[in-house]
XYZ file of C-alpha atoms in Angstrom:
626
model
C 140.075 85.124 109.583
C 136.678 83.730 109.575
C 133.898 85.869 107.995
C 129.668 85.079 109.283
C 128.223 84.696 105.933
C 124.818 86.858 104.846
C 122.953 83.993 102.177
C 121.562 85.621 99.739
C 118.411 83.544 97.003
C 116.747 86.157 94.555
C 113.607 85.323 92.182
C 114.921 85.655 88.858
C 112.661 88.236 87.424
C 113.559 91.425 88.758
C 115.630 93.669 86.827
C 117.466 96.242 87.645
C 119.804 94.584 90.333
C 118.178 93.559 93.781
C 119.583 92.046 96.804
C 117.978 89.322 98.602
C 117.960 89.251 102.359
C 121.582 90.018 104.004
C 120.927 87.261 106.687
C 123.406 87.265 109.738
C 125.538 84.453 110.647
C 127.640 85.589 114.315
C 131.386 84.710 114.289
C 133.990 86.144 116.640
C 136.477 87.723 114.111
C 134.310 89.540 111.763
C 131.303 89.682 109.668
C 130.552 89.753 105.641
C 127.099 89.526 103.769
C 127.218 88.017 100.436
C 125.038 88.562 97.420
C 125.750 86.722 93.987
C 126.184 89.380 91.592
C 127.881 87.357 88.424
C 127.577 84.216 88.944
C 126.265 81.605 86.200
C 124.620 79.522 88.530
C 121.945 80.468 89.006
C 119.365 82.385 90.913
C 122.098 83.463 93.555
C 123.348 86.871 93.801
C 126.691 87.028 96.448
C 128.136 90.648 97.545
C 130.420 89.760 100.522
C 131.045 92.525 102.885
C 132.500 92.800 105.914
C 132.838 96.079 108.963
C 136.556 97.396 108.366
C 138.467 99.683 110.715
C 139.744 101.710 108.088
C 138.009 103.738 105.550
C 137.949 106.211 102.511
C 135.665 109.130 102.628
C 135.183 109.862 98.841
C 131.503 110.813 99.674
C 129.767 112.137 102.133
C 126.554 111.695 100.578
C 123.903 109.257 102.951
C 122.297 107.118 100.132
C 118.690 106.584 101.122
C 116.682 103.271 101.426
C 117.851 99.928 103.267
C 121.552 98.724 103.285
C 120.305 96.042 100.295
C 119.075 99.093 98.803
C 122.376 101.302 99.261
C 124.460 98.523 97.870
C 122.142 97.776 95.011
C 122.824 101.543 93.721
C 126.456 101.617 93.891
C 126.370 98.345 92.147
C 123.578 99.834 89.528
C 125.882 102.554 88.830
C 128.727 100.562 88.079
C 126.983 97.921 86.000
C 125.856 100.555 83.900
C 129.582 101.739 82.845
C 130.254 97.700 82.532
C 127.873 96.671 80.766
C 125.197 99.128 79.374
C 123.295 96.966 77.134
C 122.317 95.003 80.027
C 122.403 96.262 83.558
C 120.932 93.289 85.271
C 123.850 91.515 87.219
C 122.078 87.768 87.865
C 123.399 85.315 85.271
C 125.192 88.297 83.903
C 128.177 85.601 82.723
C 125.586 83.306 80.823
C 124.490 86.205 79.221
C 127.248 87.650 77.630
C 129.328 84.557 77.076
C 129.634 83.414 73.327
C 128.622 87.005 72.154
C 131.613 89.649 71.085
C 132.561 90.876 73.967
C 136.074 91.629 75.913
C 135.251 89.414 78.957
C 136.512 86.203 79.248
C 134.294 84.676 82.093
C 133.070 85.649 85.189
C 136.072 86.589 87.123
C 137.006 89.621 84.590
C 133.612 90.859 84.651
C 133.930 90.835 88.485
C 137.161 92.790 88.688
C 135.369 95.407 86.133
C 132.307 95.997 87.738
C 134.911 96.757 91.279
C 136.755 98.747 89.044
C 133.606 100.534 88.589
C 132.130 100.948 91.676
C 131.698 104.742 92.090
C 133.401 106.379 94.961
C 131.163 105.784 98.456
C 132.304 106.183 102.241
C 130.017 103.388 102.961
C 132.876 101.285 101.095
C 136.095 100.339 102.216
C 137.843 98.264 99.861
C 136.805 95.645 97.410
C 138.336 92.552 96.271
C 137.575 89.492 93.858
C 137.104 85.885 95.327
C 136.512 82.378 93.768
C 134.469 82.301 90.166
C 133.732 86.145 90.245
C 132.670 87.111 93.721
C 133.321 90.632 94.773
C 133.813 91.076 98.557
C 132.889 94.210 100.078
C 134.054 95.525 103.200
C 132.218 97.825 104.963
C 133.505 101.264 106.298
C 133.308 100.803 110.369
C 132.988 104.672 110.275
C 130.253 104.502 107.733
C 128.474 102.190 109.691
C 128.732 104.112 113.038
C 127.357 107.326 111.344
C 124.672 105.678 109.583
C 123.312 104.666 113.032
C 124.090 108.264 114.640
C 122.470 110.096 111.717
C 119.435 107.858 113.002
C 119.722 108.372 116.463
C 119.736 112.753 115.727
C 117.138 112.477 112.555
C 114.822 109.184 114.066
C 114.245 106.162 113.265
C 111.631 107.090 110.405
C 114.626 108.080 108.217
C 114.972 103.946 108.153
C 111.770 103.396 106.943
C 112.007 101.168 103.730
C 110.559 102.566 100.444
C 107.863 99.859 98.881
C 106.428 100.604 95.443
C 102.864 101.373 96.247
C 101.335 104.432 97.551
C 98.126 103.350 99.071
C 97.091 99.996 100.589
C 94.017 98.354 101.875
C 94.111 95.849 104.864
C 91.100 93.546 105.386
C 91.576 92.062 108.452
C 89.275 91.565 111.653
C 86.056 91.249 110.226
C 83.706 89.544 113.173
C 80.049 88.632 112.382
C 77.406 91.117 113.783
C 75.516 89.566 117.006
C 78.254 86.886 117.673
C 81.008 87.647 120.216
C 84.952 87.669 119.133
C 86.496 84.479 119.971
C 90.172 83.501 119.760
C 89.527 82.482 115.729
C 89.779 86.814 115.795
C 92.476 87.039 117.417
C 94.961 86.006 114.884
C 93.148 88.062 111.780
C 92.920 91.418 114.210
C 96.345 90.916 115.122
C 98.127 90.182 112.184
C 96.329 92.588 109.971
C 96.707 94.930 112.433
C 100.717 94.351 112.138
C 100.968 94.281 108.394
C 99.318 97.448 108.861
C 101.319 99.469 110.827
C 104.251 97.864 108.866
C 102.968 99.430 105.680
C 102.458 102.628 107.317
C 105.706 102.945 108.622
C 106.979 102.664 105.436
C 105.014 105.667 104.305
C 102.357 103.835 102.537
C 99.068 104.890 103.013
C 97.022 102.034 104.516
C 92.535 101.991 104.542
C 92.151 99.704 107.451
C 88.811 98.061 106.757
C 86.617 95.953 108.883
C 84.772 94.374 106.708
C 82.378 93.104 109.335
C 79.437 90.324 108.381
C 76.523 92.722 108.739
C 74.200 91.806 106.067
C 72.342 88.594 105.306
C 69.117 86.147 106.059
C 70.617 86.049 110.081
C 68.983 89.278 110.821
C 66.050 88.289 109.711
C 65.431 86.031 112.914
C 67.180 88.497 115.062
C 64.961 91.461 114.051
C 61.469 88.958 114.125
C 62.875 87.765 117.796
C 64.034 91.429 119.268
C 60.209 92.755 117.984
C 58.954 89.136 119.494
C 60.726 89.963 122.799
C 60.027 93.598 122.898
C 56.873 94.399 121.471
C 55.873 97.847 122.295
C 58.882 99.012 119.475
C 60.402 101.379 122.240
C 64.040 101.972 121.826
C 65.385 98.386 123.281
C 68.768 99.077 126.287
C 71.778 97.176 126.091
C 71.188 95.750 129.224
C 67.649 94.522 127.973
C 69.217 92.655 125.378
C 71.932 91.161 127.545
C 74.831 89.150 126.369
C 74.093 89.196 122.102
C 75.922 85.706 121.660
C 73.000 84.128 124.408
C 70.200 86.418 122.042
C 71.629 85.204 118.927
C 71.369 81.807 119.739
C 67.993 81.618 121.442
C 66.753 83.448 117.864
C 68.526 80.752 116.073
C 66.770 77.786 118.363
C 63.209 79.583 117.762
C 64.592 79.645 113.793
C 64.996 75.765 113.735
C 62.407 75.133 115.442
C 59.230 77.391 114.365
C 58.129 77.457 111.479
C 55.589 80.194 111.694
C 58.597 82.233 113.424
C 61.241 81.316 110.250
C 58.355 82.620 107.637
C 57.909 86.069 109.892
C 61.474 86.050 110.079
C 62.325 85.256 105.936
C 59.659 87.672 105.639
C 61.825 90.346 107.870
C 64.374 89.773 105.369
C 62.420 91.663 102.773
C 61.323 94.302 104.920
C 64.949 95.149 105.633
C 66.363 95.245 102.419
C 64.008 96.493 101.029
C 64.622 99.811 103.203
C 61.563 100.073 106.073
C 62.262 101.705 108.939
C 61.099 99.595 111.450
C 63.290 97.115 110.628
C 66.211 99.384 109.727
C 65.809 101.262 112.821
C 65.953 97.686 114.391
C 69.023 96.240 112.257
C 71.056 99.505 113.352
C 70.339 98.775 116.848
C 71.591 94.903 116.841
C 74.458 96.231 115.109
C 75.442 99.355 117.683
C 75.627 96.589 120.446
C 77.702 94.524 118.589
C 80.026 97.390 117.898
C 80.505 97.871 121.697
C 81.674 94.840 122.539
C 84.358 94.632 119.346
C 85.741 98.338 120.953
C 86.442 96.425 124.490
C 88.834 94.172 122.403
C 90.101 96.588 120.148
C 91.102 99.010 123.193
C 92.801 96.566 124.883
C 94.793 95.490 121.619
C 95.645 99.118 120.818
C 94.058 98.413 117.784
C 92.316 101.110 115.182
C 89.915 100.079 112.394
C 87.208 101.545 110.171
C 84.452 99.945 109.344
C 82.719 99.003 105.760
C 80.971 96.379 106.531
C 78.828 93.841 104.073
C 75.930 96.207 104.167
C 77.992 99.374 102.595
C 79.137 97.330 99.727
C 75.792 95.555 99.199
C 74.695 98.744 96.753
C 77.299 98.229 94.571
C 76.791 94.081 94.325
C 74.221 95.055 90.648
C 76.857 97.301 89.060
C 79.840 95.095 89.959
C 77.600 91.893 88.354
C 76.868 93.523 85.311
C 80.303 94.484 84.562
C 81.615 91.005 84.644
C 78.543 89.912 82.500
C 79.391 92.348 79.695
C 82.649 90.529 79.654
C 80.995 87.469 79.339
C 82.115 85.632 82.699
C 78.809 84.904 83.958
C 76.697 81.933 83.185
C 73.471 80.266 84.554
C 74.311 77.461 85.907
C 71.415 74.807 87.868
C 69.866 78.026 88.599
C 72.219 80.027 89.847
C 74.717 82.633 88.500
C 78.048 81.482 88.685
C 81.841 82.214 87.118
C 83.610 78.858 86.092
C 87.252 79.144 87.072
C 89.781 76.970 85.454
C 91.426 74.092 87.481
C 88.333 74.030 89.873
C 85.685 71.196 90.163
C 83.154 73.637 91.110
C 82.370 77.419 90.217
C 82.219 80.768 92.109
C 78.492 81.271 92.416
C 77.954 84.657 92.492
C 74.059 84.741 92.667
C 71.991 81.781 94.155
C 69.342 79.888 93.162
C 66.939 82.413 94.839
C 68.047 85.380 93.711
C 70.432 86.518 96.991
C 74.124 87.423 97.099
C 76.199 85.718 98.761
C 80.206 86.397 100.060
C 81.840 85.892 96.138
C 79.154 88.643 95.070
C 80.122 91.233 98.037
C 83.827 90.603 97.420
C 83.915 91.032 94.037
C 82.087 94.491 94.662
C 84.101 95.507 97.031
C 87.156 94.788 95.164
C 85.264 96.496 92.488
C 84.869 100.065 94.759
C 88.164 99.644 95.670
C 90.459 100.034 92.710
C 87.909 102.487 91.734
C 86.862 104.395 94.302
C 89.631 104.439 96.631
C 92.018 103.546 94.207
C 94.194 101.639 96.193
C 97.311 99.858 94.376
C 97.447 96.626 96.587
C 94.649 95.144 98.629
C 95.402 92.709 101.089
C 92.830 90.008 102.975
C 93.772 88.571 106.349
C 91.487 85.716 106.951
C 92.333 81.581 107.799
C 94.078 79.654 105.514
C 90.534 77.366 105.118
C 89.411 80.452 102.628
C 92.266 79.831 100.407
C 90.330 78.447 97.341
C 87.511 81.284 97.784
C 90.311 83.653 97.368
C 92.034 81.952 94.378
C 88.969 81.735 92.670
C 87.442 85.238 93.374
C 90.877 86.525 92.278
C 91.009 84.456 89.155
C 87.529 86.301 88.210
C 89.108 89.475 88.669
C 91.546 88.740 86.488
C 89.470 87.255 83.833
C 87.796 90.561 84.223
C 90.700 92.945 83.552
C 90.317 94.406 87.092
C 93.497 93.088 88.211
C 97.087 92.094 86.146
C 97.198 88.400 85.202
C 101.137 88.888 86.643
C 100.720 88.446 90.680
C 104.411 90.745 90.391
C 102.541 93.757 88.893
C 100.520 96.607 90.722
C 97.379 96.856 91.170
C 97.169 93.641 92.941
C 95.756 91.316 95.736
C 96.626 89.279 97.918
C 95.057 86.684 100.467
C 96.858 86.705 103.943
C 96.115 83.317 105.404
C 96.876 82.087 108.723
C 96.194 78.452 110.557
C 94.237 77.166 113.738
C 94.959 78.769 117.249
C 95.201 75.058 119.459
C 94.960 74.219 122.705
C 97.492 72.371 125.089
C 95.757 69.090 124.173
C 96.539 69.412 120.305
C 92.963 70.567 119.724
C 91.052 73.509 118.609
C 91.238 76.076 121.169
C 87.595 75.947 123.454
C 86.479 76.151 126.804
C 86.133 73.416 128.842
C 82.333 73.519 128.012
C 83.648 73.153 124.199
C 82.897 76.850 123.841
C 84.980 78.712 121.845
C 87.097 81.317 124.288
C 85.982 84.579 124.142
C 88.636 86.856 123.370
C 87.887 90.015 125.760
C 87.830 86.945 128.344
C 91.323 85.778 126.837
C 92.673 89.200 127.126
C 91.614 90.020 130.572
C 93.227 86.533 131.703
C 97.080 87.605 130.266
C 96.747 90.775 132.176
C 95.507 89.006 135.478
C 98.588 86.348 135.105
C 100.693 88.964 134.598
C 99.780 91.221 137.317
C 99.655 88.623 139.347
C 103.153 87.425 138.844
C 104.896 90.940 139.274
C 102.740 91.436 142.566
C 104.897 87.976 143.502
C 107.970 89.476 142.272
C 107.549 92.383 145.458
C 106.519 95.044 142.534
C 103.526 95.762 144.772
C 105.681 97.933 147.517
C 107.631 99.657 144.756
C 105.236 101.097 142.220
C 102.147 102.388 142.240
C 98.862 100.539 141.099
C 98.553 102.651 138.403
C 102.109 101.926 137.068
C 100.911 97.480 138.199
C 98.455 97.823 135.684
C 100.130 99.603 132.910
C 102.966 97.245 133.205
C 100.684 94.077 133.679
C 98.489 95.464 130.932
C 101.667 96.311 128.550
C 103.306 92.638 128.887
C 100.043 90.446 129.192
C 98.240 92.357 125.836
C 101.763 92.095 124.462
C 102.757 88.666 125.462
C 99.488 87.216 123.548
C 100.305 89.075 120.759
C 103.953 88.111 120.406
C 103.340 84.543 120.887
C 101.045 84.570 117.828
C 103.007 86.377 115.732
C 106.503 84.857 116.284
C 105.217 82.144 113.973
C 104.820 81.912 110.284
C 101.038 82.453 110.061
C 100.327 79.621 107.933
C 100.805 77.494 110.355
C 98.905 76.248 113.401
C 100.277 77.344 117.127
C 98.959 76.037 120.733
C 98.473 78.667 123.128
C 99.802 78.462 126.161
C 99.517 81.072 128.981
C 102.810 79.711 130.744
C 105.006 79.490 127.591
C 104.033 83.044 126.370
C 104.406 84.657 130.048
C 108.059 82.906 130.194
C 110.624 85.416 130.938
C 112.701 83.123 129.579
C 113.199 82.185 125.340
C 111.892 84.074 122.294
C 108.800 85.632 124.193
C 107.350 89.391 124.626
C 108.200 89.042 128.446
C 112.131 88.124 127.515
C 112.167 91.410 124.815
C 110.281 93.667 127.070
C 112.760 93.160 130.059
C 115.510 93.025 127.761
C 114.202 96.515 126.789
C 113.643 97.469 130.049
C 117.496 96.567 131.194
C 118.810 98.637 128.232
C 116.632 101.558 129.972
C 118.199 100.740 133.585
C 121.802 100.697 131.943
C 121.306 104.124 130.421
C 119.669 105.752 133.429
C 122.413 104.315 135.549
C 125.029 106.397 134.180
C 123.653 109.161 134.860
C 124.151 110.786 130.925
C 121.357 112.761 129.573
C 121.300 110.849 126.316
C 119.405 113.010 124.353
C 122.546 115.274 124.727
C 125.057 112.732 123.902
C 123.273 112.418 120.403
C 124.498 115.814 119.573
C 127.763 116.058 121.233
C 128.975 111.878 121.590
C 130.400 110.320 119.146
C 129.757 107.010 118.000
C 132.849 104.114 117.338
C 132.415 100.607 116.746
C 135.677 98.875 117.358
C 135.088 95.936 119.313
C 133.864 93.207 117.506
C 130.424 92.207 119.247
C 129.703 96.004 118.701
C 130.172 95.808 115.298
C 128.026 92.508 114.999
C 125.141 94.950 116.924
C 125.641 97.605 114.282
C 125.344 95.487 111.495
C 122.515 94.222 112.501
C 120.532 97.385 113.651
C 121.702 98.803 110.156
C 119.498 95.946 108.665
C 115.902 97.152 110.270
C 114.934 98.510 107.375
C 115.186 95.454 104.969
C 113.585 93.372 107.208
C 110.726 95.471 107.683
C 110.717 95.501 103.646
C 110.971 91.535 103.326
C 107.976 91.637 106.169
C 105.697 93.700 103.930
C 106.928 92.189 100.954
C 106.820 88.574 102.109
C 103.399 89.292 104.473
C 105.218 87.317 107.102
C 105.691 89.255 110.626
C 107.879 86.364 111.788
C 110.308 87.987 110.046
C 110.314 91.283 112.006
C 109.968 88.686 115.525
C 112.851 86.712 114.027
C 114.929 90.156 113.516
C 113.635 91.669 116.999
C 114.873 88.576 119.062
C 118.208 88.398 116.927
C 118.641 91.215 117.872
C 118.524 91.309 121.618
C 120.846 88.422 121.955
C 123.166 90.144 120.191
C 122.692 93.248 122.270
C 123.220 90.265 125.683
C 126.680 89.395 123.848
C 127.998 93.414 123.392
C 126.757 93.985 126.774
C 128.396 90.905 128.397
C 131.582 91.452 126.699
C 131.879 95.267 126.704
C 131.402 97.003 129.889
C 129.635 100.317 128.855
C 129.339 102.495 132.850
C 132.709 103.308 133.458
C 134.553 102.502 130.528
C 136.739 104.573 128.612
C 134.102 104.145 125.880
C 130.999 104.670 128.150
C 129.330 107.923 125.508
C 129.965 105.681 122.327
C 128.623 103.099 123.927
C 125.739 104.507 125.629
C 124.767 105.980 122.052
C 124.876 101.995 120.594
C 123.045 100.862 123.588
C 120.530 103.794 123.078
C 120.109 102.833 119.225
C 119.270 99.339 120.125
C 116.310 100.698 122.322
C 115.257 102.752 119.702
C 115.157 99.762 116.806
C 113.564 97.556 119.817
C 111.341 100.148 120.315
C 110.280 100.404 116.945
C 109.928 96.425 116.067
C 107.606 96.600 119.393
C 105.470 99.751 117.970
C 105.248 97.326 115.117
C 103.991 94.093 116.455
C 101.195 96.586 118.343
C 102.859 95.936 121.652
C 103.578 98.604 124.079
C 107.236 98.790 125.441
C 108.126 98.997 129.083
C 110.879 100.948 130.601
C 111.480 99.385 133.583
C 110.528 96.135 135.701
């Protein structure tokens, strides 16, 4: 019989026991995970398992956390009767060989830690393979009432449990008085993801634009707004106009005056130095600005609160002064800077003329972070071309005592970086005026194309235009978003309108009507589902249905690997996964009609729940039918 293997690499630093990823391999017969528990080779820990028809209810006790985490317990438990001086399983065998002890390699040590497994229903039998491997089959009945319990208690008893309590998410963070472009897009959308990621799993997330609001620019946009309008009555929107066109016409008359750069270096001082004129004026700029972030962040579903350069600026003196009492800053050619280690040039943290720059307002606002909102991990989500600011403004904090030298240990940070969006010609993503594309623009296009095409499709005469735009606005918002996320972040991806509006292939249009079809299929029969969850009664004893409840059992570890990992490829990865395996149970089990329609409503009505979840996830709004 031939078992799908789940590989399994762990660091080798965490103690007590932890599983690595059970990662699903399909076969027709049956399906195992494996974990390394014992072996001497290294860094591998193999637990095989596989979904059994049989089963021994010794407990009825549900065991918390992700399947990973449900294994690692039993195993914890019995590793503790094994071998109490050291309940770590990896390399277990190199550790105890040589010393006085009654096991004679790995195999015996095997066969006593499945001697010591304590009773679980989740368990069906055990059995010892190879140099020490213990298989582990899994209870088919444990496996169908793990996913019931879900269906009856919801899908937030799956959440994973992550060892922090409160997180901040930097991620967004436009410049005041310039429009967002697509170079946004990917920082607002995957920060926006690892958010609601985090917050699923019941850790409390500060989502913080940090948005460029502070600095020498408004002193030319102040100088040029009085310049432009000056009676000093309250300026309109409309007045102003478009803010990018206004920005740039102040940065022309910048360049290119010199009286006008003095009034405006000058404006500088006023500002900071608190007059209300100019404050009154700086507000303003900043208001407008605000507005026409909202229209993109309503159409990505997106939430965010501000604290922008200008509320950390206050705390830039205190922050300083700390790090200079522990003797990290030196003058250097004028400046103030913080030599880092390994780097041909410093992190300058005052310059030459006395100003702040972005090291100094990041290393406060890490500062009023751990302090103030005393938030265990803090996370940046910017492009991958700020790596070495981040490596070096974290190596100061470090120096500093503010954050653990070991990037393993709480309270930490960590820099979320993420590559170029292209275009179809290999290049960065622009206009062809070699503007960059403005993302409300961008937006408005996906839900156009969309629209469009399920106008073409005769949706028109069926639904109403209110239900045309929800739908057009639900795929086309989504469809953008997918496309970006699908990929590991680090690396560059060309947008395409026609690839991400395929309804074909790993795409948001595929998953939604795959979604959708679930919806149909349940509707169809006519069941009210809510009250099959109470009375139905789940079985998995076809084998493609067992391969789909395997797989929706393992939501909650890859949510965990996700937020561990900062990668929501992973969750894409799973989400896809897991609607082709929902194709092959649907193809191969009829479900209307069939003497196992209820049980297999119920499995059909957990995968919509899961999909439903991975989309709330990814920010994309599911559709329910099409």
């Amino acid at each position: 019989m031939n078992c799908s293997q789940f590989g399994i690499l762990l660091p080798p630093v965490f103690a007590p026991l932890q599983f690595g990823r059970l990662s699903v391999l399909h076969s027709h017969s049956s399906v195992s995970f494996s974990t390394n528990c014992i072996l001497k080779t290294p860094r591998r820990l193999f637990l095989r398992a596989k979904s059994s028809s049989t089963t021994t209810m010794a407990n009825d006790e549900v065991i918390g956390g992700s399947l990973k985490q449900q294994l690692a317990k039993l195993f914890e438990e019995s590793l503790r009767v094994t071998v109490p001086e050291d309940n770590n399983a990896m390399g277990l065998w190199s550790k105890v060989k040589g010393k006085s002890t009654q096991f004679r390699g790995p195999q015996p040590i095997g066969q006593a830690i499945m001697k010591n497994l304590p009773a679980s229903e989740m368990v069906d039998s055990c059995s010892i393979a190879g140099p020490g491997f213990v298989n582990v089959v899994l209870s088919r009945q444990w496996i169908a009432k793990s996913i019931q319990k879900m269906l009856v208690d919801g899908i937030e008893t799956w959440a994973p449990k992550l060892p922090v309590k409160r997180a901040v998410v930097d991620f967004s963070s436009p410049n005041i008085a310039k429009e967002m472009h697509v170079g946004h897009l990917r920082s607002t959308i995957i920060g926006d993801t690892l958010a609601r990621m985090l917050e699923y799993s019941n850790v409390e997330v500060l989502r913080r634009n940090h948005v460029g609001d502070w600095g020498t620019q408004f002193g030319m946009l102040i100088e040029f707004l009085f310049e432009k309008f000056p009676s000093g009555e309250v300026v309109s929107d409309q007045a102003i106009g478009d803010l990018e066109t206004f920005y740039k016409a102040s940065k022309q008359r910048f360049d290119s005056d010199p009286a006008f750069k003095e009034r405006a270096q000058r404006a500088v001082v006023s500002l900071q130095a608190g007059e209300e004129k100019y404050r009154k004026a700086w507000a303003h700029i900043c208001e407008i600005s605000r507005k026409g972030y909202q229209k993109v962040y309503q159409r990505l579903g997106v939430h965010l609160e501000e604290k922008g350069e200008s509320f950390y600026n206050p705390y830039i003196p205190g922050a300083l002064e700390l790090l200079s009492k522990k003797g990290l800053i030196e003058e250097s050619e004028g400046a103030r800077v913080i030599f880092i280690e390994g780097k041909n040039i410093p992190l300058i943290v005052v310059k030459k003329d006395g100003g702040y720059n972005y090291a100094s307002t990041d290393l406060a606002a890490l500062w009023y972070r751990l302090n103030e909102e005393k938030a265990e991990w803090i996370i940046y989500v910017t492009d991958v071309g700020q790596r070495e600011h981040f490596e070096m403004f974290f190596t100061a904090a470090k120096r500093a005592g503010w954050l653990p030298a070991e990037d393993n240990k709480y309270p930490k940070a960590s820099h979320v970086g993420f590559g170029l969006v292209l275009g179809e010609d290999g290049k960065r993503f622009r206009t062809r005026s070699t503007e960059t594309v403005k993302l409300v623009d961008l937006l408005d296009e996906a839900k156009s194309k969309c629209k469009a095409a399920l106008i073409e499709r005769g949706k028109a005469k069926d639904w109403t235009e209110e239900e045309l735009e929800k739908t057009a606005e639900a795929v086309g918002y989504g469809a953008v978003k997918y496309a970006d996320l699908k990929n590991n972040r680090t690396t560059n991806y060309t947008f395409s309108f026609d690839q991400m509006l395929n309804d074909k292939g790993n795409t948001a249009v595929y998953l939604l009507y795959a979604h959708a079809r679930i919806c149909s299929i349940i509707r169809k029969s006519g069941k009210d589902i809510e009250e099959l969850k109470k009375t139905g009664t789940l079985d998995l004893v076809h084998p493609d249905e067992r391969m789909l409840g395997l797989h929706l059992l393992q939501f909650a570890e890859i949510v965990e690997e996700a937020c561990t990992n900062l990668l929501p490829n992973v969750l894409c990865e799973y989400l896809y996964n897991l609607s082709e395996d929902f194709t092959r149970f649907y193809t191969n089990c009829q479900v209307v009609g069939s003497a196992e329609e209820t049980s297999r409503l119920l499995l059909c009505e957990a995968t919509a729940v899961v999909m439903r979840k991975c989309f709330h996830l990814l920010g994309i709004t599911p559709v329910y039918k099409i």
